mmCIF file of C-alpha atoms in Angstrom:
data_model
loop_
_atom_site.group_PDB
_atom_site.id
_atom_site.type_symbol
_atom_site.label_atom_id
_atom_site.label_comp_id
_atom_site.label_asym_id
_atom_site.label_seq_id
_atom_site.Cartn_x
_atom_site.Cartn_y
_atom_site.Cartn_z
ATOM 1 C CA UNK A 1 -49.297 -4.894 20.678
ATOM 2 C CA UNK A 2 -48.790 -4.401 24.717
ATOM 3 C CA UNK A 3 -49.684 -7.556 26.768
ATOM 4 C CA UNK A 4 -53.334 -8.548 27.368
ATOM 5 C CA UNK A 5 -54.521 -10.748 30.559
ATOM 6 C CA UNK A 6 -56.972 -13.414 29.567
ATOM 7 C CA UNK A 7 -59.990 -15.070 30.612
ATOM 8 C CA UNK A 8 -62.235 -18.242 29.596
ATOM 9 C CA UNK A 9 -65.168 -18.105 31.546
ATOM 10 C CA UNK A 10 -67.232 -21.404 31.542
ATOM 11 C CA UNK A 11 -71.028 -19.990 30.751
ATOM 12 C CA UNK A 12 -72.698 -16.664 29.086
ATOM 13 C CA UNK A 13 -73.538 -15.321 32.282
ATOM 14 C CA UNK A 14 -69.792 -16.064 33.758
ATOM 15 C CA UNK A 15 -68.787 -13.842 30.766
ATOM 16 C CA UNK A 16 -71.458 -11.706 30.952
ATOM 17 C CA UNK A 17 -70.535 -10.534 34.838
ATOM 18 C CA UNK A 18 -66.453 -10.472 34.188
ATOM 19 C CA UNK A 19 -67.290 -7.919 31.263
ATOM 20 C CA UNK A 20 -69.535 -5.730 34.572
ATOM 21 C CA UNK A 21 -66.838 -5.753 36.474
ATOM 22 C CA UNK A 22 -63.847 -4.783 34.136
ATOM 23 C CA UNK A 23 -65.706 -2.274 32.283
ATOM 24 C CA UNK A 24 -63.937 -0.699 28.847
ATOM 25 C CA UNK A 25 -61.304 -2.505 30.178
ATOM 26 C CA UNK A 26 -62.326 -5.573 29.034
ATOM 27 C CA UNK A 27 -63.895 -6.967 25.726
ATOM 28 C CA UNK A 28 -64.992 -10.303 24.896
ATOM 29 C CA UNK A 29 -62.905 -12.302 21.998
ATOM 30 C CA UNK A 30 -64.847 -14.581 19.273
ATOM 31 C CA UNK A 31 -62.550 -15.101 16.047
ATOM 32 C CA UNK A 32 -60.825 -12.319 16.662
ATOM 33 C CA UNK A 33 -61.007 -11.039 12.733
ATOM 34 C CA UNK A 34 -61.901 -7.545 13.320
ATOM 35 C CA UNK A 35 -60.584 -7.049 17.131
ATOM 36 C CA UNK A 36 -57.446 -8.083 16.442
ATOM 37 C CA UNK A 37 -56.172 -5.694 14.419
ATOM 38 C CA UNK A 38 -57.933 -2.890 16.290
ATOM 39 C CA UNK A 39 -55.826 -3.967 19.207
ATOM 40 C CA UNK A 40 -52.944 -3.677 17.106
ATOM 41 C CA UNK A 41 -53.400 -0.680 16.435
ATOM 42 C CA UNK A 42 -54.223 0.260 19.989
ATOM 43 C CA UNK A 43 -57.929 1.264 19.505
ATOM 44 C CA UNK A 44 -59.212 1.530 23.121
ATOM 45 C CA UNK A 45 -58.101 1.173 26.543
ATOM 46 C CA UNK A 46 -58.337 -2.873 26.136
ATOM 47 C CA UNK A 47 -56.450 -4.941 29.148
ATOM 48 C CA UNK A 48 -58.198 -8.068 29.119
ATOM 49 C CA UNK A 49 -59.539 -10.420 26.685
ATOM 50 C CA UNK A 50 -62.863 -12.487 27.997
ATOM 51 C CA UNK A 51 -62.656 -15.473 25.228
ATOM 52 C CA UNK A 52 -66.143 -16.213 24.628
ATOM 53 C CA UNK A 53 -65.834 -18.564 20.990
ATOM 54 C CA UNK A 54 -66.433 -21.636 22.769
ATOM 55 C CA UNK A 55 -69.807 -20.938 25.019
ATOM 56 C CA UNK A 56 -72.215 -23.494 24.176
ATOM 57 C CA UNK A 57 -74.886 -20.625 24.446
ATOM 58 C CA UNK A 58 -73.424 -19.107 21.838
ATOM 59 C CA UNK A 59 -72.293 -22.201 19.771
ATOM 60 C CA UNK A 60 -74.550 -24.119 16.878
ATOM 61 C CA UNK A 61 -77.229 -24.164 14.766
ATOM 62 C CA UNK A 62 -80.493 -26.156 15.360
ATOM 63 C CA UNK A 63 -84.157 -25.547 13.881
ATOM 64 C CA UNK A 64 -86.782 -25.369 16.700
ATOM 65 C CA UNK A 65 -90.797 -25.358 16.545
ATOM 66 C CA UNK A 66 -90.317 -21.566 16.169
ATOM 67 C CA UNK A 67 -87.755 -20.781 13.722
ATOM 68 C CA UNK A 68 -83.708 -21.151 12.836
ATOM 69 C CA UNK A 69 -81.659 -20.384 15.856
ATOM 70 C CA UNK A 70 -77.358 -19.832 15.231
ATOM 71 C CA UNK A 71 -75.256 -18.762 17.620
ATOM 72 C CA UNK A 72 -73.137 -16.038 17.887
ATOM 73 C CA UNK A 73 -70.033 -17.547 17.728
ATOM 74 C CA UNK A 74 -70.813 -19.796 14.387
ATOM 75 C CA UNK A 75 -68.331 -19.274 11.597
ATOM 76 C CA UNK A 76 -68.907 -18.219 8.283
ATOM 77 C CA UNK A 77 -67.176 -21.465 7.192
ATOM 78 C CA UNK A 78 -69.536 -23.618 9.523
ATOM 79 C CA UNK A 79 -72.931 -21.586 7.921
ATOM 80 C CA UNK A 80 -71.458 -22.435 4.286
ATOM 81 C CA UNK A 81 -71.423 -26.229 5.191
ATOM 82 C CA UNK A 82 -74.598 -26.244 7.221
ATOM 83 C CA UNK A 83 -77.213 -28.315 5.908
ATOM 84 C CA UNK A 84 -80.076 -26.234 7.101
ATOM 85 C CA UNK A 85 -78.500 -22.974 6.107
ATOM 86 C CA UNK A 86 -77.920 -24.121 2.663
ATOM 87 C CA UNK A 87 -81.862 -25.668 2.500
ATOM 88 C CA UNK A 88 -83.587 -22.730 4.748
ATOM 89 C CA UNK A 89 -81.675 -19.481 4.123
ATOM 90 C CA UNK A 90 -79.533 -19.803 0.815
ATOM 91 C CA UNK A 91 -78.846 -15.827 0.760
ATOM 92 C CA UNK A 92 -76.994 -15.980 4.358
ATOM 93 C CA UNK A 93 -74.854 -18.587 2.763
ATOM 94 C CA UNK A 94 -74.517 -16.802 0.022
ATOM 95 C CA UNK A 95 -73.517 -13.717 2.264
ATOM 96 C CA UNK A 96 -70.974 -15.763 3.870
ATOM 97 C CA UNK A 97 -68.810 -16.959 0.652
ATOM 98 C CA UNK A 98 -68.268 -13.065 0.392
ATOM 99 C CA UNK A 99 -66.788 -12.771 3.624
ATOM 100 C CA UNK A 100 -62.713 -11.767 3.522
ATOM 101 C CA UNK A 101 -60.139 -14.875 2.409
ATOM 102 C CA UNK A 102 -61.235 -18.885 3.602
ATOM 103 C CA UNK A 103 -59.133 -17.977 6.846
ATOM 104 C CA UNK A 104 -61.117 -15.242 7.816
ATOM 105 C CA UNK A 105 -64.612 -17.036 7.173
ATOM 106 C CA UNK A 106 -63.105 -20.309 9.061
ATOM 107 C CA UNK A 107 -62.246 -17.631 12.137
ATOM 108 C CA UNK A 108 -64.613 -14.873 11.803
ATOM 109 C CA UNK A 109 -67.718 -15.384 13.535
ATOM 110 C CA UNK A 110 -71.331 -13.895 12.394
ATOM 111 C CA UNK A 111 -71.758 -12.432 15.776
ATOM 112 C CA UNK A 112 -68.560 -11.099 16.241
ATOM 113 C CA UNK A 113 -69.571 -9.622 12.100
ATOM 114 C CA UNK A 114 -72.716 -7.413 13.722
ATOM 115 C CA UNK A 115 -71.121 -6.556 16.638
ATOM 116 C CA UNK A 116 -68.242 -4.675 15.052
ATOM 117 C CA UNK A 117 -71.391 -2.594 13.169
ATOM 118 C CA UNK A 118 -69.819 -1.464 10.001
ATOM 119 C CA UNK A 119 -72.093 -0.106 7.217
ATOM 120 C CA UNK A 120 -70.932 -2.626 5.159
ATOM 121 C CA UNK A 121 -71.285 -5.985 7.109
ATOM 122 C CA UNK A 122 -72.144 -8.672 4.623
ATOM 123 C CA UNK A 123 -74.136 -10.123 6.829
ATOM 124 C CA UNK A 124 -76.390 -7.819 7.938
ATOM 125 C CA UNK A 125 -78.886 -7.197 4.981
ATOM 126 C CA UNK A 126 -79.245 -11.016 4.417
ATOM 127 C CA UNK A 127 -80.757 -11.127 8.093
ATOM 128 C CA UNK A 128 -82.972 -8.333 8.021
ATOM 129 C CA UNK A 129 -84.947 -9.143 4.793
ATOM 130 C CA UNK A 130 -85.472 -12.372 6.952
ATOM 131 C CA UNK A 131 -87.164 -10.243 10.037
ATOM 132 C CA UNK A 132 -83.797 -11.939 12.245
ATOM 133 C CA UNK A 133 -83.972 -10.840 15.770
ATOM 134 C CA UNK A 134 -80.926 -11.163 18.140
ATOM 135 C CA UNK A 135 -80.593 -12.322 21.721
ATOM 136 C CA UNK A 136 -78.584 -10.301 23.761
ATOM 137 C CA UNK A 137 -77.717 -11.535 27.624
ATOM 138 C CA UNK A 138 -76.965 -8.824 29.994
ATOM 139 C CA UNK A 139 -76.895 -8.574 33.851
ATOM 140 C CA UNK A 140 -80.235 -8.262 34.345
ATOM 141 C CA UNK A 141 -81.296 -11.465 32.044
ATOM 142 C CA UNK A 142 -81.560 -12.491 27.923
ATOM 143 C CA UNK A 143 -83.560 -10.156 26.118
ATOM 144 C CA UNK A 144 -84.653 -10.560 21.926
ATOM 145 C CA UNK A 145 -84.627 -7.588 19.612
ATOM 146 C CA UNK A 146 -85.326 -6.728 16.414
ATOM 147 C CA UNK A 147 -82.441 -6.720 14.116
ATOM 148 C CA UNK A 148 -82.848 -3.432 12.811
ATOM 149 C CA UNK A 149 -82.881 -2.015 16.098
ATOM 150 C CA UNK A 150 -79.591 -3.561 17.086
ATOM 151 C CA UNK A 151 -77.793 -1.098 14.865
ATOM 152 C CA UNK A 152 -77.195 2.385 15.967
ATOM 153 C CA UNK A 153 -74.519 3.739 14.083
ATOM 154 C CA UNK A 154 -71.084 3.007 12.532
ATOM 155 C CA UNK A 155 -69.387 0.561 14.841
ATOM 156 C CA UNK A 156 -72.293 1.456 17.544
ATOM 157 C CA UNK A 157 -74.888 -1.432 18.724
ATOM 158 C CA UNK A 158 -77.701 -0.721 20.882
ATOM 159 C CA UNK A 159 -75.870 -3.004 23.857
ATOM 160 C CA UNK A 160 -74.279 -1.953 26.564
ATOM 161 C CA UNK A 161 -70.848 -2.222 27.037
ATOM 162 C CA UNK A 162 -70.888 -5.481 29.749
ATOM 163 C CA UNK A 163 -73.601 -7.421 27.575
ATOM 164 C CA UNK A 164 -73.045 -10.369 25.121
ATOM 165 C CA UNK A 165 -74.245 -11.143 21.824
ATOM 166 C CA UNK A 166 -76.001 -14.826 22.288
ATOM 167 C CA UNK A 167 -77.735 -15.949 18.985
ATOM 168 C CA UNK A 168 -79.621 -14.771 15.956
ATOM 169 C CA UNK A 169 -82.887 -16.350 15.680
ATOM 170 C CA UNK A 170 -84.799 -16.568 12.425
ATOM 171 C CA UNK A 171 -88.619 -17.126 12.439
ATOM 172 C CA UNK A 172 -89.792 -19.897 11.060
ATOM 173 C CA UNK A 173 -92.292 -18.183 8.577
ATOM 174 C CA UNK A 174 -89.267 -17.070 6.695
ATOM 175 C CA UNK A 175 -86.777 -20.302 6.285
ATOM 176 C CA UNK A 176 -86.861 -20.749 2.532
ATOM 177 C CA UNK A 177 -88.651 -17.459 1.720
ATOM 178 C CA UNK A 178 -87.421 -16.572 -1.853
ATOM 179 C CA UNK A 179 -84.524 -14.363 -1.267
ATOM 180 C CA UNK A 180 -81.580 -13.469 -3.173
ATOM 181 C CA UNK A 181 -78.079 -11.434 -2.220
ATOM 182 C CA UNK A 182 -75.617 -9.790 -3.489
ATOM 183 C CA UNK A 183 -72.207 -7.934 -3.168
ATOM 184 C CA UNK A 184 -70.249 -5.395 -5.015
ATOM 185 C CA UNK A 185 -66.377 -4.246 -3.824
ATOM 186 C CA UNK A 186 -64.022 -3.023 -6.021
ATOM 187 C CA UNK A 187 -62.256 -7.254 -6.055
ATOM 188 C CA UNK A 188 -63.888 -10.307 -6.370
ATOM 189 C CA UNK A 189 -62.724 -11.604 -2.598
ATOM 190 C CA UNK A 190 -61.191 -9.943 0.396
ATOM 191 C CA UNK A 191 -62.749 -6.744 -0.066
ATOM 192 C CA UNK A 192 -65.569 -4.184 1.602
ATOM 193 C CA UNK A 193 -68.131 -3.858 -0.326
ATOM 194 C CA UNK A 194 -68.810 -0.758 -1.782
ATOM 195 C CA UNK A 195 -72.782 -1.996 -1.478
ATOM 196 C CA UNK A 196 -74.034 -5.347 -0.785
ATOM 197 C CA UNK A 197 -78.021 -5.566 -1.217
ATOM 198 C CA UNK A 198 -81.221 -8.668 0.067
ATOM 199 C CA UNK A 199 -84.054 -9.534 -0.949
ATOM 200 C CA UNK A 200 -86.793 -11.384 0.137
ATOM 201 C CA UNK A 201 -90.467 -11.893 -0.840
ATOM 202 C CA UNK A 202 -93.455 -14.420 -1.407
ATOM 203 C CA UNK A 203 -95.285 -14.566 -4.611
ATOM 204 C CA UNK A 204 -99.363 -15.301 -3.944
ATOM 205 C CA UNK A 205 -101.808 -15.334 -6.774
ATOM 206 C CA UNK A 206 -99.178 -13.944 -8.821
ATOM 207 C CA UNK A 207 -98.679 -10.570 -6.207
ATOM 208 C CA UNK A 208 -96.085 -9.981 -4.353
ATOM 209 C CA UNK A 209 -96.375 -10.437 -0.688
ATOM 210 C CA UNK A 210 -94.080 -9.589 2.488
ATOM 211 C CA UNK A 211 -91.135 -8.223 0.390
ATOM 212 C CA UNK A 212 -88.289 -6.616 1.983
ATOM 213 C CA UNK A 213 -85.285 -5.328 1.004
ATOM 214 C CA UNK A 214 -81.986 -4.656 2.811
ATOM 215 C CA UNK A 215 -78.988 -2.684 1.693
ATOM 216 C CA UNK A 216 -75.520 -2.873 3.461
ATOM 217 C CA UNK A 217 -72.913 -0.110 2.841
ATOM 218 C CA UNK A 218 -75.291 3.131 1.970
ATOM 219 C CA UNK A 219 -75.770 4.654 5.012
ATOM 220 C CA UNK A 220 -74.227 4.686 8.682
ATOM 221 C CA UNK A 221 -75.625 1.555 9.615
ATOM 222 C CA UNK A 222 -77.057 -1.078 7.156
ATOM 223 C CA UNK A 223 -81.354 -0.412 6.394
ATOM 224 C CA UNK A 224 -84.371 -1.254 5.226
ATOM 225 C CA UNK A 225 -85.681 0.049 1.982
ATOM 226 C CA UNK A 226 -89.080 0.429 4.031
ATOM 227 C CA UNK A 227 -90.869 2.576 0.965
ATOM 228 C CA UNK A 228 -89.735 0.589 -1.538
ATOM 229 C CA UNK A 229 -90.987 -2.390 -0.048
ATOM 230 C CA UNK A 230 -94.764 -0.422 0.340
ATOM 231 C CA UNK A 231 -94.571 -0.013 -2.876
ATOM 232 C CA UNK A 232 -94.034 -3.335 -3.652
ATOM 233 C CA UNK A 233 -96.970 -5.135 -1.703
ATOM 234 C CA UNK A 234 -99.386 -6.382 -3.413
ATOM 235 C CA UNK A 235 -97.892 -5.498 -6.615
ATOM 236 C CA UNK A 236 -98.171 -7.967 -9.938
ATOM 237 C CA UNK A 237 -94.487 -7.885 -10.957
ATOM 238 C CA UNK A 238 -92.966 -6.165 -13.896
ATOM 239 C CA UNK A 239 -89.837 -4.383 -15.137
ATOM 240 C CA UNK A 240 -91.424 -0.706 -14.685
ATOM 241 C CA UNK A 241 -92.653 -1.794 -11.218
ATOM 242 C CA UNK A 242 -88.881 -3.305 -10.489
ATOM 243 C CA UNK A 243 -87.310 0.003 -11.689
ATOM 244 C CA UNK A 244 -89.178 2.542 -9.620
ATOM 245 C CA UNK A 245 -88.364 0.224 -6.381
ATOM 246 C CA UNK A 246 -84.937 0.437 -7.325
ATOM 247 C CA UNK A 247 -85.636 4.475 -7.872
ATOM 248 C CA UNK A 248 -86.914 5.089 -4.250
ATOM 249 C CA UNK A 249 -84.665 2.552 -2.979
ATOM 250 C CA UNK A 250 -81.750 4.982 -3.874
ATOM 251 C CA UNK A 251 -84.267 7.972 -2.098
ATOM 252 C CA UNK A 252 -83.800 6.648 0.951
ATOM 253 C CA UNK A 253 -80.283 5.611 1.377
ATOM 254 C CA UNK A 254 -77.452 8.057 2.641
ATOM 255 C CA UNK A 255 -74.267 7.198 0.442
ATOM 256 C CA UNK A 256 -71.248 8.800 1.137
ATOM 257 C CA UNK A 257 -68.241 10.407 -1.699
ATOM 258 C CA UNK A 258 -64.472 9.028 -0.883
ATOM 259 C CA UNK A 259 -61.914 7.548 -2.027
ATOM 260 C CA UNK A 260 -63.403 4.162 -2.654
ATOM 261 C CA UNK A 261 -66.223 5.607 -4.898
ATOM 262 C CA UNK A 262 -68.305 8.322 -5.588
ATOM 263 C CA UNK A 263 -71.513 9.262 -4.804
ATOM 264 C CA UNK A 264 -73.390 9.130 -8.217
ATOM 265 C CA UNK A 265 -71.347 5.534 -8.570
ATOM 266 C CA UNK A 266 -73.211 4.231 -5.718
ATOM 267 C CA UNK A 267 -76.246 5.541 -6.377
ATOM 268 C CA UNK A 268 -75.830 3.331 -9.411
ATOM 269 C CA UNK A 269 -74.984 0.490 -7.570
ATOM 270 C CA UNK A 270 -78.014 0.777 -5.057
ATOM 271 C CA UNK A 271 -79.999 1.187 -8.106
ATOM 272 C CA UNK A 272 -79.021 -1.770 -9.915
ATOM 273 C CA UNK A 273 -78.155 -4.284 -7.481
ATOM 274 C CA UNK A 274 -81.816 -3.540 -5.920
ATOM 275 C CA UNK A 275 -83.081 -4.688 -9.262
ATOM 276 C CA UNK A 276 -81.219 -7.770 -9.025
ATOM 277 C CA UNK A 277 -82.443 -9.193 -5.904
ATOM 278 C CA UNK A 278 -85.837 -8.467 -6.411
ATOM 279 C CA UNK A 279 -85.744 -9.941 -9.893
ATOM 280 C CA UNK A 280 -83.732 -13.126 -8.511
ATOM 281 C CA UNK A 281 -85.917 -13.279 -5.552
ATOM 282 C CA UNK A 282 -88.977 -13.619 -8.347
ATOM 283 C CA UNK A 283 -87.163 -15.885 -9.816
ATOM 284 C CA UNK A 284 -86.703 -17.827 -6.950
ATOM 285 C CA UNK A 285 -90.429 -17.760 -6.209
ATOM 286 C CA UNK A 286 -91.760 -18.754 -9.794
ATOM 287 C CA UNK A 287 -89.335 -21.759 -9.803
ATOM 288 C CA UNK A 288 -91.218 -22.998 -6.476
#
């Protein structure tokens, strides 16, 4: 790997105005996990490293009036010991025990995870069935986004290339929904998974209310099951109802054939790991 200048800048928008005026020369460092090895293998035109992991606008994790707030450059180790996390959003802890080796989830950082925008980022679907939005900071000021709208396609965000991933907020309505997650990859640790799946849902009067579903690994960027949701809504739960959410869920993925697995194989998967998060996120709401 060739030599690499390096910069800590002291705030967000220090960082923020060094990545304007390098350009794709420059690209901000977290843990490192994923950027790393790119560099290795001399992905870019990379000169200079802006080291943004210790930026107290991108550090912690604090509940406000208005929701859970965690910054960019948490670790997955530091969300599996966090008291809120574990109370308030079990499923993104859940997401983070699934994350590469202990090394990786002690470096790797959940911003630093969505930024690098692979299909298959564990933590993605956990977010959205939570309605997460992300702040990004830019030249022109901080601006919040949904966090469906922050993917664009396979290691392609919606921000520019000088702008900086600052938090991920969660609103408040949804710390300690009833949610579930879960992974599939071909190991039991360090591996991609072939299709990682979230739900999340409230249970009123016996109906189900606000459900959402999120599946990681089935498309070029990670989605929404929006129809099967719909269908959802309102619903009194049952097996037949579970099973033809799972059905449509499969309609509106995009999963791909190669080496890793086939097509019909993870058509299977979104089938039945869809049925297992909305039948643990029931669970979840009939033992509250």
């Amino acid at each position: 790997m060739k030599a690499l200048d390096y910069i800590v800048p002291k705030s967000a928008a220090a960082a923020v105005e060094l990545l304007s005026d390098y350009g794709e020369t420059a690209c901000p460092l977290a843990g490192g996990t994923d950027l790393l090895v790119d560099l290795k293998h001399g992905v870019g035109r990379v000169e200079t490293l802006v080291d943004v992991s210790q930026l107290q606008e991108c550090r912690g994790i604090e509940e406000t009036d208005e929701g859970l707030r965690i910054g960019s450059m948490v670790t997955y180790g530091e969300i599996m010991e966090n008291s809120i996390c574990l109370t308030k959003t079990p499923e993104i802890v859940a997401a983070s025990h699934t994350v590469g080796a202990v090394q990786t989830r002690n470096l790797g950082t959940i911003g630093g995870n969505l930024v690098t925008c692979v299909p298959s980022a564990d933590s993605a679907p956990a977010l959205m069935v939570l309605d997460a939005e992300v702040t990004i900071a830019g030249t022109e000021g901080n601006r919040r986004i949904p966090i469906e709208d922050f993917f664009v396609g396979p290691r392609k965000t919606s921000m520019q290339p000088h702008e900086l991933l600052i938090d991920i907020f969660i609103p408040k309505k949804n710390l300690g929904k009833p949610s579930s997650f879960y992974k599939f990859g071909l190991r039991k640790g360090q591996a991609l998974a072939l299709v990682n799946a979230a739900a999340a849902l409230e249970l009123i009067n016996g109906k189900i209310t606000s459900p959402r579903i999120a599946l990681g690994a089935v498309a070029p960027t990670p989605l929404r099951a929006i129809k099967a949701e719909e269908l959802l809504e309102g619903q009194k739960p049952n097996k037949e109802l579970i099973t033809k959410a799972a059905e449509i869920a499969v309609a509106e993925c995009k999963p791909i054939d190669d080496f890793r697995a086939s097509l019909k194989y993870r058509q299977q998967l979104i089938r039945t790991l869809t049925q297992r998060v909305i039948t643990r996120s029931l669970e979840v709401a009939n033992e509250r």
